[in-house]
mmCIF file with all atom_site columns, C-alpha atoms in Angstrom:
data_model
loop_
_atom_site.group_PDB
_atom_site.id
_atom_site.type_symbol
_atom_site.label_atom_id
_atom_site.label_alt_id
_atom_site.label_comp_id
_atom_site.label_asym_id
_atom_site.label_entity_id
_atom_site.label_seq_id
_atom_site.pdbx_PDB_ins_code
_atom_site.Cartn_x
_atom_site.Cartn_y
_atom_site.Cartn_z
_atom_site.occupancy
_atom_site.B_iso_or_equiv
_atom_site.pdbx_formal_charge
_atom_site.auth_seq_id
_atom_site.auth_comp_id
_atom_site.auth_asym_id
_atom_site.auth_atom_id
_atom_site.pdbx_PDB_model_num
ATOM 1   C CA . MET J 1 1   ? 3.692  12.794  9.801  1.00 52.00 ? 1   MET J CA 1
ATOM 2   C CA . SER J 1 2   ? 6.623  10.325  9.341  1.00 86.00 ? 2   SER J CA 1
ATOM 3   C CA . LEU J 1 3   ? 10.241 9.686   9.178  1.00 90.00 ? 3   LEU J CA 1
ATOM 4   C CA . ASP J 1 4   ? 10.694 12.958  6.804  1.00 91.00 ? 4   ASP J CA 1
ATOM 5   C CA . ALA J 1 5   ? 9.010  14.526  9.721  1.00 91.00 ? 5   ALA J CA 1
ATOM 6   C CA . LEU J 1 6   ? 10.692 13.786  12.148 1.00 94.00 ? 6   LEU J CA 1
ATOM 7   C CA . LYS J 1 7   ? 13.715 14.190  10.441 1.00 94.00 ? 7   LYS J CA 1
ATOM 8   C CA . SER J 1 8   ? 12.456 17.874  9.863  1.00 94.00 ? 8   SER J CA 1
ATOM 9   C CA . ALA J 1 9   ? 12.294 18.821  13.432 1.00 95.00 ? 9   ALA J CA 1
ATOM 10  C CA . VAL J 1 10  ? 15.280 18.157  13.905 1.00 97.00 ? 10  VAL J CA 1
ATOM 11  C CA . PRO J 1 11  ? 17.298 21.428  14.517 1.00 97.00 ? 11  PRO J CA 1
ATOM 12  C CA . ASP J 1 12  ? 20.114 22.554  12.183 1.00 96.00 ? 12  ASP J CA 1
ATOM 13  C CA . TYR J 1 13  ? 22.952 21.978  15.572 1.00 98.00 ? 13  TYR J CA 1
ATOM 14  C CA . ALA J 1 14  ? 22.088 18.431  15.527 1.00 97.00 ? 14  ALA J CA 1
ATOM 15  C CA . LYS J 1 15  ? 22.455 17.542  11.943 1.00 96.00 ? 15  LYS J CA 1
ATOM 16  C CA . ASP J 1 16  ? 24.151 14.409  12.571 1.00 97.00 ? 16  ASP J CA 1
ATOM 17  C CA . LEU J 1 17  ? 21.266 12.604  14.396 1.00 97.00 ? 17  LEU J CA 1
ATOM 18  C CA . LYS J 1 18  ? 19.345 13.823  11.445 1.00 96.00 ? 18  LYS J CA 1
ATOM 19  C CA . LEU J 1 19  ? 21.474 11.838  9.055  1.00 96.00 ? 19  LEU J CA 1
ATOM 20  C CA . ASN J 1 20  ? 21.695 8.881   12.050 1.00 97.00 ? 20  ASN J CA 1
ATOM 21  C CA . LEU J 1 21  ? 17.999 8.797   11.990 1.00 96.00 ? 21  LEU J CA 1
ATOM 22  C CA . GLY J 1 22  ? 17.682 8.250   8.131  1.00 93.00 ? 22  GLY J CA 1
ATOM 23  C CA . SER J 1 23  ? 20.370 6.215   8.433  1.00 95.00 ? 23  SER J CA 1
ATOM 24  C CA . VAL J 1 24  ? 19.227 3.920   10.613 1.00 96.00 ? 24  VAL J CA 1
ATOM 25  C CA . ILE J 1 25  ? 15.797 3.404   9.694  1.00 95.00 ? 25  ILE J CA 1
ATOM 26  C CA . GLY J 1 26  ? 16.366 4.306   6.071  1.00 91.00 ? 26  GLY J CA 1
ATOM 27  C CA . ASN J 1 27  ? 19.007 1.783   5.147  1.00 93.00 ? 27  ASN J CA 1
ATOM 28  C CA . SER J 1 28  ? 18.753 -0.694  7.593  1.00 95.00 ? 28  SER J CA 1
ATOM 29  C CA . GLU J 1 29  ? 19.536 -4.691  6.477  1.00 94.00 ? 29  GLU J CA 1
ATOM 30  C CA . LEU J 1 30  ? 17.416 -5.770  9.176  1.00 97.00 ? 30  LEU J CA 1
ATOM 31  C CA . PRO J 1 31  ? 14.135 -7.270  8.114  1.00 97.00 ? 31  PRO J CA 1
ATOM 32  C CA . ALA J 1 32  ? 11.058 -4.951  8.353  1.00 97.00 ? 32  ALA J CA 1
ATOM 33  C CA . GLN J 1 33  ? 9.180  -6.994  11.360 1.00 97.00 ? 33  GLN J CA 1
ATOM 34  C CA . GLN J 1 34  ? 12.640 -6.956  13.168 1.00 98.00 ? 34  GLN J CA 1
ATOM 35  C CA . LEU J 1 35  ? 13.272 -2.845  12.079 1.00 98.00 ? 35  LEU J CA 1
ATOM 36  C CA . TRP J 1 36  ? 9.863  -1.162  12.838 1.00 98.00 ? 36  TRP J CA 1
ATOM 37  C CA . GLY J 1 37  ? 9.312  -3.613  16.417 1.00 98.00 ? 37  GLY J CA 1
ATOM 38  C CA . THR J 1 38  ? 12.830 -1.689  17.220 1.00 98.00 ? 38  THR J CA 1
ATOM 39  C CA . VAL J 1 39  ? 11.501 1.180   16.172 1.00 98.00 ? 39  VAL J CA 1
ATOM 40  C CA . LEU J 1 40  ? 8.294  0.873   18.011 1.00 98.00 ? 40  LEU J CA 1
ATOM 41  C CA . ALA J 1 41  ? 9.759  -0.262  20.928 1.00 98.00 ? 41  ALA J CA 1
ATOM 42  C CA . THR J 1 42  ? 12.173 2.321   21.277 1.00 98.00 ? 42  THR J CA 1
ATOM 43  C CA . ALA J 1 43  ? 9.805  4.939   20.461 1.00 98.00 ? 43  ALA J CA 1
ATOM 44  C CA . ILE J 1 44  ? 7.845  4.058   23.554 1.00 98.00 ? 44  ILE J CA 1
ATOM 45  C CA . ALA J 1 45  ? 10.828 3.588   25.602 1.00 98.00 ? 45  ALA J CA 1
ATOM 46  C CA . SER J 1 46  ? 12.050 7.262   24.841 1.00 98.00 ? 46  SER J CA 1
ATOM 47  C CA . ARG J 1 47  ? 9.412  8.551   26.682 1.00 97.00 ? 47  ARG J CA 1
ATOM 48  C CA . SER J 1 48  ? 9.050  11.526  23.592 1.00 97.00 ? 48  SER J CA 1
ATOM 49  C CA . PRO J 1 49  ? 5.559  12.777  22.179 1.00 96.00 ? 49  PRO J CA 1
ATOM 50  C CA . ILE J 1 50  ? 6.807  13.330  19.056 1.00 95.00 ? 50  ILE J CA 1
ATOM 51  C CA . VAL J 1 51  ? 8.898  10.564  18.449 1.00 97.00 ? 51  VAL J CA 1
ATOM 52  C CA . LEU J 1 52  ? 6.340  8.208   19.394 1.00 97.00 ? 52  LEU J CA 1
ATOM 53  C CA . ARG J 1 53  ? 3.684  10.215  17.268 1.00 95.00 ? 53  ARG J CA 1
ATOM 54  C CA . GLU J 1 54  ? 5.702  10.656  14.233 1.00 95.00 ? 54  GLU J CA 1
ATOM 55  C CA . LEU J 1 55  ? 7.009  6.406   14.201 1.00 97.00 ? 55  LEU J CA 1
ATOM 56  C CA . GLU J 1 56  ? 3.669  5.012   15.297 1.00 97.00 ? 56  GLU J CA 1
ATOM 57  C CA . PRO J 1 57  ? 1.773  5.223   11.973 1.00 96.00 ? 57  PRO J CA 1
ATOM 58  C CA . GLU J 1 58  ? 5.020  4.099   9.338  1.00 96.00 ? 58  GLU J CA 1
ATOM 59  C CA . ALA J 1 59  ? 5.900  1.199   12.321 1.00 97.00 ? 59  ALA J CA 1
ATOM 60  C CA . LYS J 1 60  ? 2.068  0.182   12.212 1.00 97.00 ? 60  LYS J CA 1
ATOM 61  C CA . ALA J 1 61  ? 1.845  0.488   8.683  1.00 97.00 ? 61  ALA J CA 1
ATOM 62  C CA . ASN J 1 62  ? 4.948  -2.603  8.404  1.00 97.00 ? 62  ASN J CA 1
ATOM 63  C CA . LEU J 1 63  ? 4.015  -4.490  11.211 1.00 98.00 ? 63  LEU J CA 1
ATOM 64  C CA . SER J 1 64  ? 1.046  -7.504  11.547 1.00 98.00 ? 64  SER J CA 1
ATOM 65  C CA . PRO J 1 65  ? -0.826 -6.784  14.067 1.00 98.00 ? 65  PRO J CA 1
ATOM 66  C CA . GLU J 1 66  ? 0.783  -9.250  16.355 1.00 98.00 ? 66  GLU J CA 1
ATOM 67  C CA . ALA J 1 67  ? 4.027  -8.031  15.945 1.00 98.00 ? 67  ALA J CA 1
ATOM 68  C CA . TYR J 1 68  ? 2.678  -4.205  16.482 1.00 98.00 ? 68  TYR J CA 1
ATOM 69  C CA . THR J 1 69  ? 1.427  -5.951  19.859 1.00 98.00 ? 69  THR J CA 1
ATOM 70  C CA . ALA J 1 70  ? 4.360  -7.444  20.560 1.00 98.00 ? 70  ALA J CA 1
ATOM 71  C CA . ALA J 1 71  ? 6.263  -4.492  20.127 1.00 98.00 ? 71  ALA J CA 1
ATOM 72  C CA . LYS J 1 72  ? 4.564  -2.991  22.211 1.00 98.00 ? 72  LYS J CA 1
ATOM 73  C CA . ALA J 1 73  ? 4.464  -5.345  25.034 1.00 98.00 ? 73  ALA J CA 1
ATOM 74  C CA . ALA J 1 74  ? 8.232  -5.693  24.710 1.00 98.00 ? 74  ALA J CA 1
ATOM 75  C CA . ALA J 1 75  ? 8.328  -1.999  25.534 1.00 98.00 ? 75  ALA J CA 1
ATOM 76  C CA . ALA J 1 76  ? 5.768  -2.204  28.337 1.00 97.00 ? 76  ALA J CA 1
ATOM 77  C CA . VAL J 1 77  ? 7.850  -5.464  30.147 1.00 97.00 ? 77  VAL J CA 1
ATOM 78  C CA . MET J 1 78  ? 11.385 -4.018  29.755 1.00 97.00 ? 78  MET J CA 1
ATOM 79  C CA . ALA J 1 79  ? 10.443 -1.188  31.509 1.00 97.00 ? 79  ALA J CA 1
ATOM 80  C CA . MET J 1 80  ? 9.428  -2.916  34.218 1.00 96.00 ? 80  MET J CA 1
ATOM 81  C CA . ASN J 1 81  ? 11.996 -5.693  33.936 1.00 96.00 ? 81  ASN J CA 1
ATOM 82  C CA . ASN J 1 82  ? 15.441 -3.032  33.527 1.00 97.00 ? 82  ASN J CA 1
ATOM 83  C CA . VAL J 1 83  ? 14.660 -1.014  36.162 1.00 97.00 ? 83  VAL J CA 1
ATOM 84  C CA . PHE J 1 84  ? 13.994 -3.866  38.490 1.00 96.00 ? 84  PHE J CA 1
ATOM 85  C CA . TYR J 1 85  ? 17.515 -5.613  37.473 1.00 95.00 ? 85  TYR J CA 1
ATOM 86  C CA . ARG J 1 86  ? 19.470 -2.734  36.989 1.00 95.00 ? 86  ARG J CA 1
ATOM 87  C CA . THR J 1 87  ? 18.074 -2.221  40.255 1.00 95.00 ? 87  THR J CA 1
ATOM 88  C CA . ARG J 1 88  ? 18.849 -5.089  42.347 1.00 94.00 ? 88  ARG J CA 1
ATOM 89  C CA . HIS J 1 89  ? 22.404 -5.477  40.057 1.00 92.00 ? 89  HIS J CA 1
ATOM 90  C CA . LEU J 1 90  ? 23.025 -1.728  41.347 1.00 93.00 ? 90  LEU J CA 1
ATOM 91  C CA . LEU J 1 91  ? 22.818 -2.332  44.871 1.00 94.00 ? 91  LEU J CA 1
ATOM 92  C CA . SER J 1 92  ? 25.919 -3.969  46.981 1.00 95.00 ? 92  SER J CA 1
ATOM 93  C CA . ASP J 1 93  ? 24.481 -5.939  48.811 1.00 96.00 ? 93  ASP J CA 1
ATOM 94  C CA . PRO J 1 94  ? 24.328 -9.412  46.557 1.00 93.00 ? 94  PRO J CA 1
ATOM 95  C CA . GLU J 1 95  ? 21.568 -11.485 48.696 1.00 94.00 ? 95  GLU J CA 1
ATOM 96  C CA . TYR J 1 96  ? 19.073 -8.999  46.516 1.00 94.00 ? 96  TYR J CA 1
ATOM 97  C CA . GLY J 1 97  ? 20.326 -11.120 43.521 1.00 91.00 ? 97  GLY J CA 1
ATOM 98  C CA . THR J 1 98  ? 18.900 -14.661 45.212 1.00 94.00 ? 98  THR J CA 1
ATOM 99  C CA . LEU J 1 99  ? 16.022 -13.354 45.960 1.00 94.00 ? 99  LEU J CA 1
ATOM 100 C CA . ARG J 1 100 ? 12.802 -14.831 43.864 1.00 93.00 ? 100 ARG J CA 1
ATOM 101 C CA . ALA J 1 101 ? 11.704 -11.444 41.510 1.00 92.00 ? 101 ALA J CA 1
ATOM 102 C CA . GLY J 1 102 ? 8.064  -12.448 41.855 1.00 93.00 ? 102 GLY J CA 1
ATOM 103 C CA . LEU J 1 103 ? 6.749  -10.485 38.794 1.00 91.00 ? 103 LEU J CA 1
ATOM 104 C CA . ARG J 1 104 ? 5.183  -11.246 35.778 1.00 93.00 ? 104 ARG J CA 1
ATOM 105 C CA . MET J 1 105 ? 6.278  -11.591 32.936 1.00 93.00 ? 105 MET J CA 1
ATOM 106 C CA . ASN J 1 106 ? 4.477  -13.940 31.122 1.00 92.00 ? 106 ASN J CA 1
ATOM 107 C CA . VAL J 1 107 ? 4.924  -12.383 27.237 1.00 93.00 ? 107 VAL J CA 1
ATOM 108 C CA . ILE J 1 108 ? 8.429  -12.588 27.041 1.00 92.00 ? 108 ILE J CA 1
ATOM 109 C CA . GLY J 1 109 ? 7.776  -17.045 27.249 1.00 91.00 ? 109 GLY J CA 1
ATOM 110 C CA . ASN J 1 110 ? 4.678  -16.468 24.226 1.00 93.00 ? 110 ASN J CA 1
ATOM 111 C CA . PRO J 1 111 ? 5.029  -12.984 23.138 1.00 95.00 ? 111 PRO J CA 1
ATOM 112 C CA . GLY J 1 112 ? 3.251  -13.958 19.528 1.00 94.00 ? 112 GLY J CA 1
ATOM 113 C CA . VAL J 1 113 ? 5.970  -13.522 17.128 1.00 97.00 ? 113 VAL J CA 1
ATOM 114 C CA . GLU J 1 114 ? 9.659  -15.415 16.498 1.00 96.00 ? 114 GLU J CA 1
ATOM 115 C CA . LYS J 1 115 ? 11.413 -15.274 19.711 1.00 97.00 ? 115 LYS J CA 1
ATOM 116 C CA . VAL J 1 116 ? 14.537 -13.411 17.936 1.00 97.00 ? 116 VAL J CA 1
ATOM 117 C CA . ASP J 1 117 ? 12.055 -10.726 17.440 1.00 98.00 ? 117 ASP J CA 1
ATOM 118 C CA . PHE J 1 118 ? 10.771 -10.500 20.679 1.00 98.00 ? 118 PHE J CA 1
ATOM 119 C CA . GLU J 1 119 ? 14.391 -10.138 21.973 1.00 97.00 ? 119 GLU J CA 1
ATOM 120 C CA . LEU J 1 120 ? 15.575 -7.825  19.969 1.00 98.00 ? 120 LEU J CA 1
ATOM 121 C CA . TRP J 1 121 ? 13.342 -5.433  20.768 1.00 98.00 ? 121 TRP J CA 1
ATOM 122 C CA . SER J 1 122 ? 14.032 -6.156  24.662 1.00 98.00 ? 122 SER J CA 1
ATOM 123 C CA . LEU J 1 123 ? 17.539 -5.538  23.921 1.00 98.00 ? 123 LEU J CA 1
ATOM 124 C CA . ALA J 1 124 ? 17.262 -2.508  22.239 1.00 98.00 ? 124 ALA J CA 1
ATOM 125 C CA . VAL J 1 125 ? 15.303 -1.076  24.566 1.00 98.00 ? 125 VAL J CA 1
ATOM 126 C CA . SER J 1 126 ? 17.573 -2.581  27.181 1.00 98.00 ? 126 SER J CA 1
ATOM 127 C CA . ALA J 1 127 ? 19.648 0.033   25.738 1.00 98.00 ? 127 ALA J CA 1
ATOM 128 C CA . VAL J 1 128 ? 17.587 2.939   26.430 1.00 98.00 ? 128 VAL J CA 1
ATOM 129 C CA . ASN J 1 129 ? 17.182 2.336   30.475 1.00 97.00 ? 129 ASN J CA 1
ATOM 130 C CA . GLY J 1 130 ? 20.557 1.552   30.715 1.00 95.00 ? 130 GLY J CA 1
ATOM 131 C CA . CYS J 1 131 ? 20.295 -2.045  31.991 1.00 95.00 ? 131 CYS J CA 1
ATOM 132 C CA . GLY J 1 132 ? 23.421 -4.217  32.001 1.00 93.00 ? 132 GLY J CA 1
ATOM 133 C CA . GLN J 1 133 ? 22.207 -6.805  33.210 1.00 93.00 ? 133 GLN J CA 1
ATOM 134 C CA . CYS J 1 134 ? 19.051 -6.861  30.654 1.00 95.00 ? 134 CYS J CA 1
ATOM 135 C CA . LEU J 1 135 ? 21.287 -5.878  27.968 1.00 97.00 ? 135 LEU J CA 1
ATOM 136 C CA . ASP J 1 136 ? 23.628 -9.357  28.594 1.00 96.00 ? 136 ASP J CA 1
ATOM 137 C CA . SER J 1 137 ? 20.308 -11.809 29.337 1.00 96.00 ? 137 SER J CA 1
ATOM 138 C CA . HIS J 1 138 ? 18.626 -10.623 25.839 1.00 97.00 ? 138 HIS J CA 1
ATOM 139 C CA . GLU J 1 139 ? 22.537 -10.873 23.857 1.00 98.00 ? 139 GLU J CA 1
ATOM 140 C CA . HIS J 1 140 ? 23.030 -13.763 24.846 1.00 98.00 ? 140 HIS J CA 1
ATOM 141 C CA . VAL J 1 141 ? 19.590 -15.903 24.198 1.00 97.00 ? 141 VAL J CA 1
ATOM 142 C CA . LEU J 1 142 ? 20.357 -13.592 20.276 1.00 98.00 ? 142 LEU J CA 1
ATOM 143 C CA . ARG J 1 143 ? 23.491 -15.144 20.218 1.00 98.00 ? 143 ARG J CA 1
ATOM 144 C CA . LYS J 1 144 ? 22.713 -18.252 20.924 1.00 98.00 ? 144 LYS J CA 1
ATOM 145 C CA . ALA J 1 145 ? 20.205 -18.386 18.827 1.00 98.00 ? 145 ALA J CA 1
ATOM 146 C CA . GLY J 1 146 ? 22.671 -17.450 15.649 1.00 98.00 ? 146 GLY J CA 1
ATOM 147 C CA . VAL J 1 147 ? 22.440 -13.878 15.602 1.00 98.00 ? 147 VAL J CA 1
ATOM 148 C CA . ASP J 1 148 ? 25.195 -12.162 14.417 1.00 97.00 ? 148 ASP J CA 1
ATOM 149 C CA . ARG J 1 149 ? 26.419 -9.283  16.765 1.00 98.00 ? 149 ARG J CA 1
ATOM 150 C CA . GLU J 1 150 ? 26.410 -6.953  13.507 1.00 97.00 ? 150 GLU J CA 1
ATOM 151 C CA . THR J 1 151 ? 22.083 -7.151  13.900 1.00 97.00 ? 151 THR J CA 1
ATOM 152 C CA . ILE J 1 152 ? 22.642 -6.710  17.270 1.00 98.00 ? 152 ILE J CA 1
ATOM 153 C CA . GLN J 1 153 ? 24.734 -3.430  17.013 1.00 98.00 ? 153 GLN J CA 1
ATOM 154 C CA . GLU J 1 154 ? 21.411 -2.374  14.407 1.00 98.00 ? 154 GLU J CA 1
ATOM 155 C CA . ALA J 1 155 ? 18.828 -2.769  16.792 1.00 98.00 ? 155 ALA J CA 1
ATOM 156 C CA . PHE J 1 156 ? 21.199 -0.747  19.170 1.00 97.00 ? 156 PHE J CA 1
ATOM 157 C CA . LYS J 1 157 ? 22.449 2.154   16.737 1.00 98.00 ? 157 LYS J CA 1
ATOM 158 C CA . ILE J 1 158 ? 17.947 2.429   16.530 1.00 98.00 ? 158 ILE J CA 1
ATOM 159 C CA . ALA J 1 159 ? 17.521 2.617   20.001 1.00 98.00 ? 159 ALA J CA 1
ATOM 160 C CA . ALA J 1 160 ? 20.344 5.142   20.471 1.00 98.00 ? 160 ALA J CA 1
ATOM 161 C CA . VAL J 1 161 ? 19.722 7.620   17.404 1.00 98.00 ? 161 VAL J CA 1
ATOM 162 C CA . ILE J 1 162 ? 15.829 7.467   19.178 1.00 98.00 ? 162 ILE J CA 1
ATOM 163 C CA . GLN J 1 163 ? 16.787 8.147   22.238 1.00 98.00 ? 163 GLN J CA 1
ATOM 164 C CA . ALA J 1 164 ? 18.754 10.962  20.954 1.00 98.00 ? 164 ALA J CA 1
ATOM 165 C CA . VAL J 1 165 ? 15.901 12.532  18.340 1.00 98.00 ? 165 VAL J CA 1
ATOM 166 C CA . GLY J 1 166 ? 13.920 12.420  21.707 1.00 97.00 ? 166 GLY J CA 1
ATOM 167 C CA . VAL J 1 167 ? 15.891 13.912  24.250 1.00 98.00 ? 167 VAL J CA 1
ATOM 168 C CA . THR J 1 168 ? 16.720 17.140  21.652 1.00 98.00 ? 168 THR J CA 1
ATOM 169 C CA . LEU J 1 169 ? 13.244 17.500  20.028 1.00 97.00 ? 169 LEU J CA 1
ATOM 170 C CA . ASP J 1 170 ? 11.816 17.214  23.776 1.00 97.00 ? 170 ASP J CA 1
ATOM 171 C CA . SER J 1 171 ? 14.471 20.072  24.800 1.00 97.00 ? 171 SER J CA 1
ATOM 172 C CA . GLU J 1 172 ? 13.743 22.304  22.091 1.00 96.00 ? 172 GLU J CA 1
ATOM 173 C CA . ALA J 1 173 ? 9.695  21.779  22.800 1.00 95.00 ? 173 ALA J CA 1
ATOM 174 C CA . ALA J 1 174 ? 10.066 22.475  26.414 1.00 95.00 ? 174 ALA J CA 1
ATOM 175 C CA . LEU J 1 175 ? 12.343 25.740  25.606 1.00 95.00 ? 175 LEU J CA 1
ATOM 176 C CA . ALA J 1 176 ? 10.024 27.040  23.359 1.00 93.00 ? 176 ALA J CA 1
ATOM 177 C CA . GLN J 1 177 ? 7.409  27.325  25.881 1.00 90.00 ? 177 GLN J CA 1
#
């Protein structure tokens, strides 16, 4: 199926989500690789089988094989990092922040695509996963690389809408059983 199929699956009570989904993907000013990498990474991060199943084919068709793999890698490494760094940040004992992480995250240093694109996808996944420390870190790298706030906000708008659509459709599927 597709973006259109996903929009048509959104129930009437969530019409705003349907409109926003069409807007943040269909009217995005992001370059195709940034857009579809963000879509794929956040669809994975949403944990919604429906959303991933509907958006993955379009993402794959719009991304190079390297970018497709890198977007999936961003979702994977940030699934780990967001839990680790969010937990370390939330613990009241600041000593955890001085300990070595000891987790492999080599893909961040060599993602196989432009560093800015990977950072944008990582930021979007961090928005879905709610890790403030990771959001700050990736936003800082993006801003230092000259990425404007509007581009960064575009990525987390996509994340917000995809997450909301996933929650809504998965809830409806659960209620229908």
